[in-house]
Amino acid sequence: YRAGRLSKDEAERLLAFCNNAGPSFILGVVGVGCFGSLRTGIYLYLVHAFSAVLVGILFRKKAPVSGQKVRYSAPFEPVPAFVRAVGEAAEGMVRLCGFMVFFLVILALITDLTGLNHPVLLGLAELTTGVTALEGRPRDLVWAAALLGWGGLSVHGQTAAVLSDTDLGLGRYFLGKILQAIFSAGVVTFGEIWCSNGAVSVTKTLPYRLRNDAEKPVEQAAGEKSPKKGQEHPHQGPLFAAGFSQQGQAGGAAGQVEKTQHRRARRRLP
């Protein structure tokens, strides 16, 4: 747009769906860091990209057909280009860190004064803080997709800072991010409903990283009643119940092998 290759209308429509989270953040921080699953990160990234494409389709506009081809040519000067690239990169990092620190301080004050620390409320202001506060449960997958689509006020402030020297408006940009959040949450919800009819669900393959259940064995050893046979733990679900069942079967098989070896040894005695 600054080079004059896009009109104001085209730039605003592109801005509505071209500003998205990167694959390294979604796969690493959200997928592996929050849900403990690279597969979940890939799934969220595909949902994120698909929702952005849907927003782009909604904002499409048929351009007038012109028979004249426009060619752009500009001389390339390596030294000025290198100096300009380093300067702009440093300026961008300062802006990014400034907005992140500002919103982190605001969130800390709000949390201390009001006690509100829900991951969704945190993610509306600062994306990284919100997604890292999720506990990695299946229902958090919908919230993670919605927060990734929204982006967070911190990211929106960075975008506004980059566009401060232009006359581009942010109305379509905010509308596009709201629609992308709705589409992302809708796609994940629809996918889980469709998969629950017989296909393999992504959330059913999650490792159930429940932080609050790390002390459960200690509590049970201190006198907490264990769940009855065939009954799932109320906080751990079928995955942990299946794991305990497999451990019990393995222990029983090992004991049977030991008894058999003991009988054979007794028969060999004089």
mmCIF file of C-alpha atoms in Angstrom:
data_model
loop_
_atom_site.group_PDB
_atom_site.id
_atom_site.type_symbol
_atom_site.label_atom_id
_atom_site.label_comp_id
_atom_site.label_asym_id
_atom_site.label_seq_id
_atom_site.Cartn_x
_atom_site.Cartn_y
_atom_site.Cartn_z
ATOM 1 C CA TYR A 1 0.000 0.000 0.000
ATOM 2 C CA ARG A 2 2.872 2.360 0.802
ATOM 3 C CA ALA A 3 4.378 1.580 -2.600
ATOM 4 C CA GLY A 4 1.101 2.460 -4.321
ATOM 5 C CA ARG A 5 0.369 -1.063 -5.557
ATOM 6 C CA LEU A 6 -2.858 -1.419 -3.571
ATOM 7 C CA SER A 7 -5.816 0.867 -3.149
ATOM 8 C CA LYS A 8 -7.069 1.806 0.308
ATOM 9 C CA ASP A 9 -10.083 -0.492 -0.073
ATOM 10 C CA GLU A 10 -7.910 -3.457 -1.111
ATOM 11 C CA ALA A 11 -5.459 -2.914 1.751
ATOM 12 C CA GLU A 12 -8.213 -2.757 4.377
ATOM 13 C CA ARG A 13 -9.863 -5.909 3.056
ATOM 14 C CA LEU A 14 -6.545 -7.778 3.038
ATOM 15 C CA LEU A 15 -5.766 -6.571 6.541
ATOM 16 C CA ALA A 16 -8.981 -8.191 7.802
ATOM 17 C CA PHE A 17 -7.679 -11.750 7.269
ATOM 18 C CA CYS A 18 -3.911 -11.599 6.552
ATOM 19 C CA ASN A 19 -2.784 -10.784 10.108
ATOM 20 C CA ASN A 20 -2.693 -14.175 11.848
ATOM 21 C CA ALA A 21 -0.733 -16.196 14.399
ATOM 22 C CA GLY A 22 2.320 -18.026 13.087
ATOM 23 C CA PRO A 23 2.700 -21.823 12.907
ATOM 24 C CA SER A 24 5.569 -21.889 15.428
ATOM 25 C CA PHE A 25 3.396 -20.200 18.063
ATOM 26 C CA ILE A 26 0.350 -22.399 17.455
ATOM 27 C CA LEU A 27 2.270 -25.690 17.205
ATOM 28 C CA GLY A 28 4.785 -24.981 19.964
ATOM 29 C CA VAL A 29 3.142 -22.762 22.580
ATOM 30 C CA VAL A 30 -0.491 -23.808 22.141
ATOM 31 C CA GLY A 31 -0.254 -27.368 20.844
ATOM 32 C CA VAL A 32 2.728 -28.782 22.735
ATOM 33 C CA GLY A 33 2.889 -26.273 25.593
ATOM 34 C CA CYS A 34 -0.796 -26.135 26.510
ATOM 35 C CA PHE A 35 -2.289 -29.407 25.281
ATOM 36 C CA GLY A 36 0.876 -31.519 25.246
ATOM 37 C CA SER A 37 0.158 -32.683 21.698
ATOM 38 C CA LEU A 38 1.747 -31.680 18.398
ATOM 39 C CA ARG A 39 -1.257 -33.199 16.603
ATOM 40 C CA THR A 40 -3.540 -30.773 18.419
ATOM 41 C CA GLY A 41 -1.293 -27.883 17.401
ATOM 42 C CA ILE A 42 -1.493 -28.906 13.756
ATOM 43 C CA TYR A 43 -5.262 -29.233 14.042
ATOM 44 C CA LEU A 44 -5.580 -25.737 15.559
ATOM 45 C CA TYR A 45 -3.323 -24.265 12.881
ATOM 46 C CA LEU A 46 -5.443 -25.767 10.100
ATOM 47 C CA VAL A 47 -8.593 -24.420 11.767
ATOM 48 C CA HIS A 48 -6.930 -21.006 12.139
ATOM 49 C CA ALA A 49 -5.940 -20.873 8.458
ATOM 50 C CA PHE A 50 -9.320 -22.152 7.267
ATOM 51 C CA SER A 51 -11.169 -19.519 9.305
ATOM 52 C CA ALA A 52 -8.947 -16.792 7.860
ATOM 53 C CA VAL A 53 -9.778 -18.005 4.348
ATOM 54 C CA LEU A 54 -13.501 -17.862 5.194
ATOM 55 C CA VAL A 55 -13.114 -14.258 6.345
ATOM 56 C CA GLY A 56 -11.249 -13.440 3.140
ATOM 57 C CA ILE A 57 -14.066 -14.921 1.072
ATOM 58 C CA LEU A 58 -16.604 -12.789 2.945
ATOM 59 C CA PHE A 59 -14.562 -9.644 2.295
ATOM 60 C CA ARG A 60 -13.900 -10.415 -1.355
ATOM 61 C CA LYS A 61 -14.761 -7.896 -4.019
ATOM 62 C CA LYS A 62 -14.710 -8.369 -7.762
ATOM 63 C CA ALA A 63 -12.102 -6.076 -9.244
ATOM 64 C CA PRO A 64 -12.732 -4.330 -12.550
ATOM 65 C CA VAL A 65 -11.126 -6.047 -15.516
ATOM 66 C CA SER A 66 -8.420 -3.962 -17.128
ATOM 67 C CA GLY A 67 -6.547 -4.862 -20.285
ATOM 68 C CA GLN A 68 -3.524 -2.770 -19.339
ATOM 69 C CA LYS A 69 -0.742 -4.551 -17.501
ATOM 70 C CA VAL A 70 1.092 -2.525 -14.913
ATOM 71 C CA ARG A 71 4.746 -3.291 -14.330
ATOM 72 C CA TYR A 72 6.599 -2.088 -11.273
ATOM 73 C CA SER A 73 10.350 -1.760 -11.320
ATOM 74 C CA ALA A 74 12.574 -0.148 -8.747
ATOM 75 C CA PRO A 75 16.353 -0.142 -8.458
ATOM 76 C CA PHE A 76 17.702 -2.368 -5.704
ATOM 77 C CA GLU A 77 20.365 -0.860 -3.466
ATOM 78 C CA PRO A 78 21.685 -3.475 -0.995
ATOM 79 C CA VAL A 79 23.343 -1.215 1.588
ATOM 80 C CA PRO A 80 20.397 1.172 2.152
ATOM 81 C CA ALA A 81 18.019 -1.783 2.100
ATOM 82 C CA PHE A 82 20.045 -3.574 4.795
ATOM 83 C CA VAL A 83 20.222 -0.501 7.021
ATOM 84 C CA ARG A 84 16.490 0.128 6.607
ATOM 85 C CA ALA A 85 15.642 -3.530 7.350
ATOM 86 C CA VAL A 86 17.683 -3.583 10.573
ATOM 87 C CA GLY A 87 16.209 -0.284 11.737
ATOM 88 C CA GLU A 88 12.628 -1.328 11.026
ATOM 89 C CA ALA A 89 13.179 -4.715 12.729
ATOM 90 C CA ALA A 90 14.534 -3.047 15.875
ATOM 91 C CA GLU A 91 11.648 -0.574 15.912
ATOM 92 C CA GLY A 92 9.166 -3.410 15.517
ATOM 93 C CA MET A 93 10.674 -5.348 18.453
ATOM 94 C CA VAL A 94 10.480 -2.279 20.687
ATOM 95 C CA ARG A 95 6.817 -1.774 19.792
ATOM 96 C CA LEU A 96 6.033 -5.443 20.364
ATOM 97 C CA CYS A 97 7.714 -5.537 23.775
ATOM 98 C CA GLY A 98 6.107 -2.235 24.770
ATOM 99 C CA PHE A 99 2.564 -3.423 24.106
ATOM 100 C CA MET A 100 3.180 -6.809 25.740
ATOM 101 C CA VAL A 101 4.562 -5.239 28.932
ATOM 102 C CA PHE A 102 1.734 -2.710 29.041
ATOM 103 C CA PHE A 103 -1.020 -5.317 28.804
ATOM 104 C CA LEU A 104 0.738 -7.702 31.199
ATOM 105 C CA VAL A 105 0.850 -4.955 33.829
ATOM 106 C CA ILE A 106 -2.804 -4.060 33.218
ATOM 107 C CA LEU A 107 -3.851 -7.717 33.523
ATOM 108 C CA ALA A 108 -1.861 -8.121 36.742
ATOM 109 C CA LEU A 109 -3.587 -5.078 38.257
ATOM 110 C CA ILE A 110 -7.044 -6.241 37.186
ATOM 111 C CA THR A 111 -6.408 -9.738 38.546
ATOM 112 C CA ASP A 112 -5.189 -8.447 41.907
ATOM 113 C CA LEU A 113 -8.022 -5.943 42.317
ATOM 114 C CA THR A 114 -10.957 -7.974 41.018
ATOM 115 C CA GLY A 115 -9.804 -11.591 41.251
ATOM 116 C CA LEU A 116 -10.809 -12.240 37.629
ATOM 117 C CA ASN A 117 -8.295 -14.626 36.120
ATOM 118 C CA HIS A 118 -10.302 -16.661 33.615
ATOM 119 C CA PRO A 119 -8.134 -17.631 30.610
ATOM 120 C CA VAL A 120 -10.674 -16.229 28.144
ATOM 121 C CA LEU A 121 -10.671 -12.809 29.814
ATOM 122 C CA LEU A 122 -6.885 -12.817 29.881
ATOM 123 C CA GLY A 123 -6.689 -13.919 26.250
ATOM 124 C CA LEU A 124 -8.973 -11.139 25.067
ATOM 125 C CA ALA A 125 -6.304 -8.671 26.177
ATOM 126 C CA GLU A 126 -3.063 -10.652 25.679
ATOM 127 C CA LEU A 127 -3.084 -13.832 23.612
ATOM 128 C CA THR A 128 -0.064 -15.621 25.084
ATOM 129 C CA THR A 129 -1.221 -15.085 28.678
ATOM 130 C CA GLY A 130 -4.674 -16.431 27.833
ATOM 131 C CA VAL A 131 -3.685 -19.602 26.005
ATOM 132 C CA THR A 132 -0.974 -20.531 28.522
ATOM 133 C CA ALA A 133 -3.552 -20.220 31.326
ATOM 134 C CA LEU A 134 -5.702 -22.944 29.741
ATOM 135 C CA GLU A 135 -5.523 -26.294 31.520
ATOM 136 C CA GLY A 136 -5.357 -28.383 28.365
ATOM 137 C CA ARG A 137 -8.752 -30.058 28.792
ATOM 138 C CA PRO A 138 -10.888 -30.954 25.764
ATOM 139 C CA ARG A 139 -13.319 -28.079 26.281
ATOM 140 C CA ASP A 140 -10.371 -25.656 26.262
ATOM 141 C CA LEU A 141 -9.755 -26.527 22.610
ATOM 142 C CA VAL A 142 -12.720 -24.371 21.563
ATOM 143 C CA TRP A 143 -11.483 -21.451 23.681
ATOM 144 C CA ALA A 144 -7.975 -21.800 22.261
ATOM 145 C CA ALA A 145 -9.291 -21.699 18.685
ATOM 146 C CA ALA A 146 -11.418 -18.630 19.438
ATOM 147 C CA LEU A 147 -8.571 -16.783 21.147
ATOM 148 C CA LEU A 148 -6.221 -17.522 18.262
ATOM 149 C CA GLY A 149 -8.787 -16.138 15.847
ATOM 150 C CA TRP A 150 -9.258 -12.973 17.932
ATOM 151 C CA GLY A 151 -5.559 -12.327 18.488
ATOM 152 C CA GLY A 152 -5.775 -10.134 21.584
ATOM 153 C CA LEU A 153 -5.789 -6.385 22.154
ATOM 154 C CA SER A 154 -2.013 -6.432 22.466
ATOM 155 C CA VAL A 155 -1.637 -7.673 18.891
ATOM 156 C CA HIS A 156 -4.233 -5.175 17.703
ATOM 157 C CA GLY A 157 -2.244 -2.375 19.326
ATOM 158 C CA GLN A 158 0.892 -3.537 17.534
ATOM 159 C CA THR A 159 -1.005 -3.559 14.240
ATOM 160 C CA ALA A 160 -2.303 -0.033 14.854
ATOM 161 C CA ALA A 161 1.242 1.126 15.646
ATOM 162 C CA VAL A 162 2.561 -0.283 12.361
ATOM 163 C CA LEU A 163 -0.237 1.437 10.423
ATOM 164 C CA SER A 164 0.025 4.740 12.297
ATOM 165 C CA ASP A 165 1.714 6.478 9.359
ATOM 166 C CA THR A 166 -1.041 5.462 6.917
ATOM 167 C CA ASP A 167 -4.663 6.453 6.445
ATOM 168 C CA LEU A 168 -5.958 2.871 6.687
ATOM 169 C CA GLY A 169 -8.923 2.338 8.988
ATOM 170 C CA LEU A 170 -9.187 -0.521 11.485
ATOM 171 C CA GLY A 171 -12.949 -1.065 11.292
ATOM 172 C CA ARG A 172 -12.765 -3.970 8.847
ATOM 173 C CA TYR A 173 -9.759 -5.348 10.690
ATOM 174 C CA PHE A 174 -11.642 -5.658 13.992
ATOM 175 C CA LEU A 175 -14.694 -7.065 12.233
ATOM 176 C CA GLY A 176 -12.533 -9.654 10.500
ATOM 177 C CA LYS A 177 -10.881 -10.762 13.761
ATOM 178 C CA ILE A 178 -14.266 -11.122 15.474
ATOM 179 C CA LEU A 179 -15.575 -13.209 12.583
ATOM 180 C CA GLN A 180 -12.424 -15.330 12.553
ATOM 181 C CA ALA A 181 -12.810 -16.069 16.277
ATOM 182 C CA ILE A 182 -16.440 -17.102 15.740
ATOM 183 C CA PHE A 183 -15.566 -19.252 12.713
ATOM 184 C CA SER A 184 -12.669 -20.948 14.551
ATOM 185 C CA ALA A 185 -14.797 -21.843 17.559
ATOM 186 C CA GLY A 186 -17.607 -23.012 15.263
ATOM 187 C CA VAL A 187 -15.330 -25.230 13.172
ATOM 188 C CA VAL A 188 -13.863 -26.939 16.263
ATOM 189 C CA THR A 189 -17.325 -27.426 17.793
ATOM 190 C CA PHE A 190 -18.758 -28.802 14.561
ATOM 191 C CA GLY A 191 -15.758 -31.100 14.156
ATOM 192 C CA GLU A 192 -16.222 -32.555 17.629
ATOM 193 C CA ILE A 193 -19.949 -33.093 17.077
ATOM 194 C CA TRP A 194 -19.301 -34.789 13.746
ATOM 195 C CA CYS A 195 -16.463 -36.939 15.117
ATOM 196 C CA SER A 196 -18.526 -38.032 18.115
ATOM 197 C CA ASN A 197 -20.774 -40.009 15.759
ATOM 198 C CA GLY A 198 -18.094 -42.638 15.240
ATOM 199 C CA ALA A 199 -14.955 -41.028 13.898
ATOM 200 C CA VAL A 200 -11.823 -40.403 15.962
ATOM 201 C CA SER A 201 -12.094 -37.160 17.914
ATOM 202 C CA VAL A 202 -9.094 -34.926 18.409
ATOM 203 C CA THR A 203 -10.031 -34.094 21.984
ATOM 204 C CA LYS A 204 -10.407 -37.785 22.856
ATOM 205 C CA THR A 205 -6.734 -38.318 21.973
ATOM 206 C CA LEU A 206 -5.471 -35.526 24.215
ATOM 207 C CA PRO A 207 -3.170 -36.590 27.062
ATOM 208 C CA TYR A 208 -5.450 -34.953 29.681
ATOM 209 C CA ARG A 209 -2.760 -32.849 31.318
ATOM 210 C CA LEU A 210 -4.664 -32.135 34.518
ATOM 211 C CA ARG A 211 -2.475 -30.106 36.829
ATOM 212 C CA ASN A 212 -4.738 -30.362 39.852
ATOM 213 C CA ASP A 213 -4.706 -34.178 39.815
ATOM 214 C CA ALA A 214 -0.946 -34.552 40.296
ATOM 215 C CA GLU A 215 -1.397 -35.098 44.046
ATOM 216 C CA LYS A 216 -4.249 -37.638 43.771
ATOM 217 C CA PRO A 217 -2.121 -40.737 44.539
ATOM 218 C CA VAL A 218 -0.779 -39.036 47.682
ATOM 219 C CA GLU A 219 -4.298 -38.146 48.825
ATOM 220 C CA GLN A 220 -5.497 -41.697 48.270
ATOM 221 C CA ALA A 221 -2.543 -43.075 50.253
ATOM 222 C CA ALA A 222 -3.501 -40.739 53.112
ATOM 223 C CA GLY A 223 -7.002 -42.226 53.360
ATOM 224 C CA GLU A 224 -8.987 -41.062 50.314
ATOM 225 C CA LYS A 225 -11.372 -43.717 49.067
ATOM 226 C CA SER A 226 -10.411 -45.224 45.731
ATOM 227 C CA PRO A 227 -13.044 -45.594 43.027
ATOM 228 C CA LYS A 228 -14.815 -48.926 42.827
ATOM 229 C CA LYS A 229 -13.913 -51.553 40.283
ATOM 230 C CA GLY A 230 -15.243 -50.639 36.859
ATOM 231 C CA GLN A 231 -15.940 -47.060 37.959
ATOM 232 C CA GLU A 232 -13.945 -44.193 36.457
ATOM 233 C CA HIS A 233 -12.233 -41.614 38.555
ATOM 234 C CA PRO A 234 -14.449 -38.493 38.645
ATOM 235 C CA HIS A 235 -11.567 -36.192 37.675
ATOM 236 C CA GLN A 236 -9.433 -38.360 35.465
ATOM 237 C CA GLY A 237 -11.770 -39.820 32.857
ATOM 238 C CA PRO A 238 -11.561 -42.936 30.689
ATOM 239 C CA LEU A 239 -7.950 -42.439 29.610
ATOM 240 C CA PHE A 240 -6.559 -42.777 33.135
ATOM 241 C CA ALA A 241 -9.012 -45.575 33.972
ATOM 242 C CA ALA A 242 -7.774 -47.530 30.953
ATOM 243 C CA GLY A 243 -4.174 -46.880 32.029
ATOM 244 C CA PHE A 244 -4.796 -48.207 35.537
ATOM 245 C CA SER A 245 -6.568 -51.276 34.080
ATOM 246 C CA GLN A 246 -3.633 -52.010 31.782
ATOM 247 C CA GLN A 247 -1.186 -51.691 34.670
ATOM 248 C CA GLY A 248 -3.267 -54.146 36.723
ATOM 249 C CA GLN A 249 -3.394 -56.658 33.885
ATOM 250 C CA ALA A 250 0.370 -56.371 33.358
ATOM 251 C CA GLY A 251 1.001 -56.912 37.074
ATOM 252 C CA GLY A 252 -1.262 -59.977 37.123
ATOM 253 C CA ALA A 253 0.475 -61.478 34.100
ATOM 254 C CA ALA A 254 3.894 -60.944 35.676
ATOM 255 C CA GLY A 255 2.733 -62.659 38.882
ATOM 256 C CA GLN A 256 1.406 -65.652 36.939
ATOM 257 C CA VAL A 257 4.725 -66.066 35.114
ATOM 258 C CA GLU A 258 6.602 -65.940 38.417
ATOM 259 C CA LYS A 259 4.367 -68.658 39.920
ATOM 260 C CA THR A 260 4.898 -70.907 36.891
ATOM 261 C CA GLN A 261 8.674 -70.552 37.093
ATOM 262 C CA HIS A 262 8.564 -71.343 40.832
ATOM 263 C CA ARG A 263 6.585 -74.579 40.202
ATOM 264 C CA ARG A 264 9.052 -75.713 37.530
ATOM 265 C CA ALA A 265 11.988 -75.079 39.853
ATOM 266 C CA ARG A 266 10.350 -77.173 42.599
ATOM 267 C CA ARG A 267 9.832 -80.103 40.200
ATOM 268 C CA ARG A 268 13.542 -80.159 39.345
ATOM 269 C CA LEU A 269 14.581 -80.583 42.989
ATOM 270 C CA PRO A 270 15.666 -84.210 44.035
#
